[in-house]
PDB file of C-alpha atoms in Angstrom:
ATOM      1  CA  MET A   1      11.131  -8.860 -16.769  1.00 73.00           C
ATOM      2  CA  ALA A   2       9.304  -9.159 -13.456  1.00 86.00           C
ATOM      3  CA  ARG A   3       7.225  -6.442 -11.831  1.00 89.00           C
ATOM      4  CA  ARG A   4       7.383  -5.732  -8.127  1.00 94.00           C
ATOM      5  CA  LEU A   5       5.008  -4.219  -5.613  1.00 94.00           C
ATOM      6  CA  ASP A   6       5.030  -3.507  -1.878  1.00 96.00           C
ATOM      7  CA  TYR A   7       1.810  -3.334   0.118  1.00 96.00           C
ATOM      8  CA  SER A   8       1.434  -2.571   3.821  1.00 97.00           C
ATOM      9  CA  ALA A   9      -1.593  -3.380   5.950  1.00 97.00           C
ATOM     10  CA  ARG A  10      -1.687  -1.426   9.202  1.00 96.00           C
ATOM     11  CA  TYR A  11      -3.396  -2.599  12.361  1.00 96.00           C
ATOM     12  CA  PRO A  12      -3.594   0.293  14.835  1.00 93.00           C
ATOM     13  CA  LEU A  13      -4.037  -0.680  18.458  1.00 91.00           C
ATOM     14  CA  HIS A  14      -3.204  -4.342  17.750  1.00 94.00           C
ATOM     15  CA  THR A  15       0.114  -5.909  18.645  1.00 94.00           C
ATOM     16  CA  THR A  16       2.200  -8.230  16.530  1.00 95.00           C
ATOM     17  CA  GLN A  17       1.493 -10.912  19.118  1.00 94.00           C
ATOM     18  CA  GLU A  18      -2.281 -10.520  18.583  1.00 94.00           C
ATOM     19  CA  LEU A  19      -1.859 -10.768  14.821  1.00 95.00           C
ATOM     20  CA  TYR A  20       0.417 -13.780  15.048  1.00 96.00           C
ATOM     21  CA  ALA A  21      -2.051 -15.517  17.369  1.00 94.00           C
ATOM     22  CA  ALA A  22      -4.808 -14.968  14.780  1.00 95.00           C
ATOM     23  CA  LEU A  23      -2.598 -16.211  11.927  1.00 96.00           C
ATOM     24  CA  SER A  24      -1.970 -19.425  13.856  1.00 95.00           C
ATOM     25  CA  THR A  25      -5.652 -20.478  14.000  1.00 95.00           C
ATOM     26  CA  ARG A  26      -7.741 -22.203  11.363  1.00 95.00           C
ATOM     27  CA  ASP A  27     -10.818 -20.245  12.554  1.00 94.00           C
ATOM     28  CA  TYR A  28      -9.145 -16.981  11.523  1.00 95.00           C
ATOM     29  CA  TRP A  29      -8.296 -18.291   8.041  1.00 96.00           C
ATOM     30  CA  GLU A  30     -11.798 -19.734   7.591  1.00 94.00           C
ATOM     31  CA  ALA A  31     -13.336 -16.355   8.518  1.00 92.00           C
ATOM     32  CA  ARG A  32     -11.046 -14.564   6.083  1.00 91.00           C
ATOM     33  CA  VAL A  33     -11.786 -16.982   3.255  1.00 92.00           C
ATOM     34  CA  GLU A  34     -15.523 -16.841   3.993  1.00 90.00           C
ATOM     35  CA  GLU A  35     -15.519 -13.175   2.993  1.00 83.00           C
ATOM     36  CA  MET A  36     -13.672 -14.004  -0.233  1.00 83.00           C
ATOM     37  CA  ARG A  37     -16.355 -16.573  -1.110  1.00 86.00           C
ATOM     38  CA  LYS A  38     -18.640 -13.661  -1.936  1.00 83.00           C
ATOM     39  CA  TYR A  39     -16.571 -13.218  -5.088  1.00 78.00           C
ATOM     40  CA  SER A  40     -15.520 -16.740  -6.059  1.00 81.00           C
ATOM     41  CA  PRO A  41     -15.088 -20.242  -4.650  1.00 85.00           C
ATOM     42  CA  ASN A  42     -12.279 -20.296  -2.084  1.00 91.00           C
ATOM     43  CA  HIS A  43     -11.281 -22.682   0.649  1.00 94.00           C
ATOM     44  CA  VAL A  44      -8.672 -23.372   3.288  1.00 97.00           C
ATOM     45  CA  VAL A  45      -6.709 -26.483   2.372  1.00 97.00           C
ATOM     46  CA  SER A  46      -4.553 -26.624   5.509  1.00 97.00           C
ATOM     47  CA  VAL A  47      -3.285 -24.645   8.491  1.00 97.00           C
ATOM     48  CA  ASP A  48      -0.375 -26.033  10.464  1.00 97.00           C
ATOM     49  CA  SER A  49       0.908 -24.143  13.485  1.00 96.00           C
ATOM     50  CA  ALA A  50       3.870 -25.223  15.604  1.00 95.00           C
ATOM     51  CA  GLU A  51       6.735 -23.712  17.562  1.00 93.00           C
ATOM     52  CA  THR A  52       8.688 -23.521  14.312  1.00 95.00           C
ATOM     53  CA  GLY A  53       6.071 -21.345  12.595  1.00 97.00           C
ATOM     54  CA  ILE A  54       2.867 -21.366  10.591  1.00 98.00           C
ATOM     55  CA  GLU A  55       2.147 -23.009   7.220  1.00 98.00           C
ATOM     56  CA  VAL A  56      -1.085 -22.202   5.364  1.00 98.00           C
ATOM     57  CA  VAL A  57      -2.423 -23.408   2.022  1.00 98.00           C
ATOM     58  CA  LEU A  58      -5.444 -21.720   0.422  1.00 96.00           C
ATOM     59  CA  GLU A  59      -7.170 -22.370  -2.863  1.00 94.00           C
ATOM     60  CA  HIS A  60      -8.804 -19.556  -4.836  1.00 88.00           C
ATOM     61  CA  ILE A  61     -10.912 -20.387  -7.867  1.00 86.00           C
ATOM     62  CA  ILE A  62     -11.700 -17.656 -10.362  1.00 80.00           C
ATOM     63  CA  PRO A  63     -14.342 -18.681 -12.910  1.00 83.00           C
ATOM     64  CA  ARG A  64     -13.074 -18.224 -16.479  1.00 80.00           C
ATOM     65  CA  GLU A  65     -15.927 -15.836 -17.333  1.00 82.00           C
ATOM     66  CA  MET A  66     -14.753 -13.499 -14.539  1.00 79.00           C
ATOM     67  CA  LEU A  67     -11.247 -13.274 -15.982  1.00 75.00           C
ATOM     68  CA  PRO A  68     -10.247 -10.318 -18.143  1.00 74.00           C
ATOM     69  CA  GLU A  69     -10.555 -11.022 -21.852  1.00 80.00           C
ATOM     70  CA  MET A  70      -6.788 -10.993 -22.240  1.00 70.00           C
ATOM     71  CA  ALA A  71      -6.448 -13.761 -19.648  1.00 72.00           C
ATOM     72  CA  GLN A  72      -9.275 -15.787 -21.204  1.00 75.00           C
ATOM     73  CA  THR A  73      -7.228 -16.082 -24.391  1.00 75.00           C
ATOM     74  CA  VAL A  74      -4.526 -17.913 -22.417  1.00 70.00           C
ATOM     75  CA  LEU A  75      -6.643 -19.919 -19.954  1.00 72.00           C
ATOM     76  CA  ARG A  76      -9.345 -22.264 -21.262  1.00 76.00           C
ATOM     77  CA  LYS A  77     -10.722 -23.278 -17.823  1.00 81.00           C
ATOM     78  CA  ASP A  78     -11.408 -21.675 -14.471  1.00 82.00           C
ATOM     79  CA  MET A  79      -8.239 -20.346 -12.893  1.00 78.00           C
ATOM     80  CA  VAL A  80      -7.294 -22.359  -9.795  1.00 85.00           C
ATOM     81  CA  ILE A  81      -4.744 -20.527  -7.680  1.00 88.00           C
ATOM     82  CA  THR A  82      -2.952 -22.373  -4.894  1.00 94.00           C
ATOM     83  CA  ARG A  83      -1.590 -19.910  -2.383  1.00 95.00           C
ATOM     84  CA  LYS A  84       0.934 -20.898   0.247  1.00 97.00           C
ATOM     85  CA  GLU A  85       2.003 -18.738   3.164  1.00 97.00           C
ATOM     86  CA  SER A  86       4.645 -19.609   5.685  1.00 97.00           C
ATOM     87  CA  TRP A  87       5.528 -17.608   8.761  1.00 97.00           C
ATOM     88  CA  GLY A  88       8.547 -18.126  10.962  1.00 97.00           C
ATOM     89  CA  PRO A  89       8.301 -18.492  14.734  1.00 96.00           C
ATOM     90  CA  PHE A  90       7.227 -15.507  16.827  1.00 93.00           C
ATOM     91  CA  ARG A  91      10.313 -13.889  18.340  1.00 85.00           C
ATOM     92  CA  GLU A  92      10.739 -10.406  19.756  1.00 82.00           C
ATOM     93  CA  ASP A  93       7.689  -8.835  18.068  1.00 85.00           C
ATOM     94  CA  GLU A  94       8.865  -9.355  14.470  1.00 93.00           C
ATOM     95  CA  VAL A  95       8.119 -12.261  12.168  1.00 97.00           C
ATOM     96  CA  HIS A  96       9.268 -12.941   8.625  1.00 97.00           C
ATOM     97  CA  GLY A  97       7.543 -15.140   6.119  1.00 97.00           C
ATOM     98  CA  LYS A  98       7.023 -15.814   2.454  1.00 98.00           C
ATOM     99  CA  TYR A  99       4.196 -16.607   0.113  1.00 97.00           C
ATOM    100  CA  SER A 100       3.652 -17.982  -3.345  1.00 96.00           C
ATOM    101  CA  ALA A 101       0.689 -18.376  -5.650  1.00 93.00           C
ATOM    102  CA  SER A 102       0.686 -20.903  -8.442  1.00 90.00           C
ATOM    103  CA  ILE A 103      -1.596 -21.913 -11.279  1.00 82.00           C
ATOM    104  CA  PRO A 104      -1.228 -25.412 -12.757  1.00 79.00           C
ATOM    105  CA  ALA A 105       0.447 -25.042 -16.153  1.00 70.00           C
ATOM    106  CA  GLY A 106       0.334 -21.290 -15.558  1.00 73.00           C
ATOM    107  CA  PRO A 107       2.565 -19.126 -17.698  1.00 77.00           C
ATOM    108  CA  GLY A 108       4.254 -17.321 -14.827  1.00 83.00           C
ATOM    109  CA  SER A 109       4.828 -16.970 -11.116  1.00 89.00           C
ATOM    110  CA  LEU A 110       3.804 -14.830  -8.172  1.00 92.00           C
ATOM    111  CA  ASN A 111       5.741 -14.882  -4.936  1.00 95.00           C
ATOM    112  CA  GLY A 112       6.983 -12.629  -2.238  1.00 97.00           C
ATOM    113  CA  THR A 113       8.066 -12.024   1.289  1.00 98.00           C
ATOM    114  CA  ILE A 114       5.974 -11.042   4.287  1.00 98.00           C
ATOM    115  CA  ARG A 115       7.054  -9.131   7.358  1.00 97.00           C
ATOM    116  CA  LEU A 116       5.005  -8.567  10.519  1.00 97.00           C
ATOM    117  CA  PHE A 117       6.468  -5.842  12.723  1.00 97.00           C
ATOM    118  CA  PRO A 118       5.462  -3.404  15.477  1.00 96.00           C
ATOM    119  CA  THR A 119       4.782   0.289  14.922  1.00 95.00           C
ATOM    120  CA  GLU A 120       4.227   3.156  17.349  1.00 94.00           C
ATOM    121  CA  THR A 121       0.455   2.736  17.077  1.00 93.00           C
ATOM    122  CA  GLY A 122       0.128  -1.039  16.633  1.00 95.00           C
ATOM    123  CA  SER A 123       1.541  -3.321  13.973  1.00 96.00           C
ATOM    124  CA  THR A 124       1.962  -3.711  10.221  1.00 97.00           C
ATOM    125  CA  ILE A 125       2.143  -6.576   7.758  1.00 97.00           C
ATOM    126  CA  ARG A 126       4.203  -5.723   4.672  1.00 97.00           C
ATOM    127  CA  TYR A 127       3.989  -7.819   1.516  1.00 97.00           C
ATOM    128  CA  SER A 128       6.774  -7.467  -1.055  1.00 97.00           C
ATOM    129  CA  SER A 129       5.580  -9.188  -4.223  1.00 96.00           C
ATOM    130  CA  GLU A 130       7.029 -10.138  -7.579  1.00 94.00           C
ATOM    131  CA  ALA A 131       4.965 -11.180 -10.614  1.00 92.00           C
ATOM    132  CA  LYS A 132       6.456 -12.784 -13.726  1.00 91.00           C
ATOM    133  CA  VAL A 133       4.523 -13.805 -16.840  1.00 86.00           C
ATOM    134  CA  PHE A 134       6.431 -15.631 -19.557  1.00 83.00           C
ATOM    135  CA  ILE A 135       4.284 -14.692 -22.564  1.00 79.00           C
ATOM    136  CA  PRO A 136       5.854 -12.401 -25.166  1.00 80.00           C
ATOM    137  CA  MET A 137       4.062  -9.126 -25.841  1.00 79.00           C
ATOM    138  CA  VAL A 138       1.285  -9.500 -23.211  1.00 76.00           C
ATOM    139  CA  GLY A 139       3.474 -10.575 -20.283  1.00 81.00           C
ATOM    140  CA  PRO A 140       4.075  -7.069 -18.893  1.00 82.00           C
ATOM    141  CA  ARG A 141       0.373  -6.173 -19.140  1.00 82.00           C
ATOM    142  CA  LEU A 142      -0.629  -9.378 -17.359  1.00 79.00           C
ATOM    143  CA  GLU A 143       1.984  -8.782 -14.641  1.00 84.00           C
ATOM    144  CA  GLN A 144       0.546  -5.324 -14.016  1.00 85.00           C
ATOM    145  CA  LEU A 145      -2.984  -6.734 -13.954  1.00 82.00           C
ATOM    146  CA  ILE A 146      -1.940  -9.378 -11.415  1.00 84.00           C
ATOM    147  CA  LEU A 147      -0.368  -6.782  -9.117  1.00 87.00           C
ATOM    148  CA  VAL A 148      -3.347  -4.410  -9.297  1.00 87.00           C
ATOM    149  CA  ASN A 149      -5.689  -7.262  -8.372  1.00 84.00           C
ATOM    150  CA  LEU A 150      -3.292  -8.384  -5.661  1.00 88.00           C
ATOM    151  CA  VAL A 151      -3.560  -4.978  -3.973  1.00 91.00           C
ATOM    152  CA  ASP A 152      -7.361  -5.336  -3.966  1.00 89.00           C
ATOM    153  CA  LEU A 153      -7.037  -8.816  -2.441  1.00 88.00           C
ATOM    154  CA  PHE A 154      -4.563  -7.700   0.245  1.00 93.00           C
ATOM    155  CA  ARG A 155      -6.805  -4.718   1.101  1.00 93.00           C
ATOM    156  CA  ALA A 156      -9.886  -6.941   1.485  1.00 91.00           C
ATOM    157  CA  GLU A 157      -7.938  -9.444   3.593  1.00 92.00           C
ATOM    158  CA  ALA A 158      -6.634  -6.644   5.819  1.00 94.00           C
ATOM    159  CA  GLU A 159     -10.195  -5.412   6.380  1.00 93.00           C
ATOM    160  CA  GLU A 160     -11.290  -8.905   7.415  1.00 93.00           C
ATOM    161  CA  THR A 161      -8.280  -9.260   9.688  1.00 94.00           C
ATOM    162  CA  LEU A 162      -9.082  -5.963  11.390  1.00 94.00           C
ATOM    163  CA  LYS A 163     -12.708  -7.062  11.892  1.00 92.00           C
ATOM    164  CA  TRP A 164     -11.467 -10.325  13.401  1.00 92.00           C
ATOM    165  CA  LEU A 165      -9.114  -8.533  15.775  1.00 93.00           C
ATOM    166  CA  GLU A 166     -11.654  -5.907  16.797  1.00 91.00           C
ATOM    167  CA  ALA A 167     -14.287  -8.560  17.480  1.00 89.00           C
ATOM    168  CA  GLY A 168     -11.828  -9.988  19.989  1.00 80.00           C
ATOM    169  CA  THR A 169     -12.220 -13.447  18.495  1.00 60.00           C
ATOM    170  CA  PRO A 170     -10.245 -15.748  20.748  1.00 51.00           C
ATOM    171  CA  ALA A 171      -7.339 -17.722  19.345  1.00 47.00           C
ATOM    172  CA  ARG A 172      -7.699 -21.474  19.852  1.00 42.00           C
TER     173      ARG A 172
END
């Protein structure tokens, strides 16, 4: 049985257009990933932006020794997570997208939808996530662990995004 979680990142005083412009640049993604490198090796694999939308591929590497003991029993090497985000084209202040995170030979899945929309004070990005782990007995505990860590990741990414926006970093 899968576990679900919704997380909203709010950006007061910043429009959906400003956020979408940031999401469309490699510089933004590199700045966001740079902060994550404080915790583990991460890098931007690709950023493709066109009239049809945005496609991003990131790679997060979590050293095995940093994994919870329960996860170390399943994984014998560093955990390499390939994360893909895709955003539709910008139309009328609201954009829909999706994301997935995969681990080679991983015993489960993590995916979800993303929605960027305006609010009275700015804009919000809402992630609706679903985690599934196909290991009897420990699956539900691992799913919960994934979602708790996902909230921490989304929160840290939102903080970096807000810093980027407030610094007025130009989109290229």
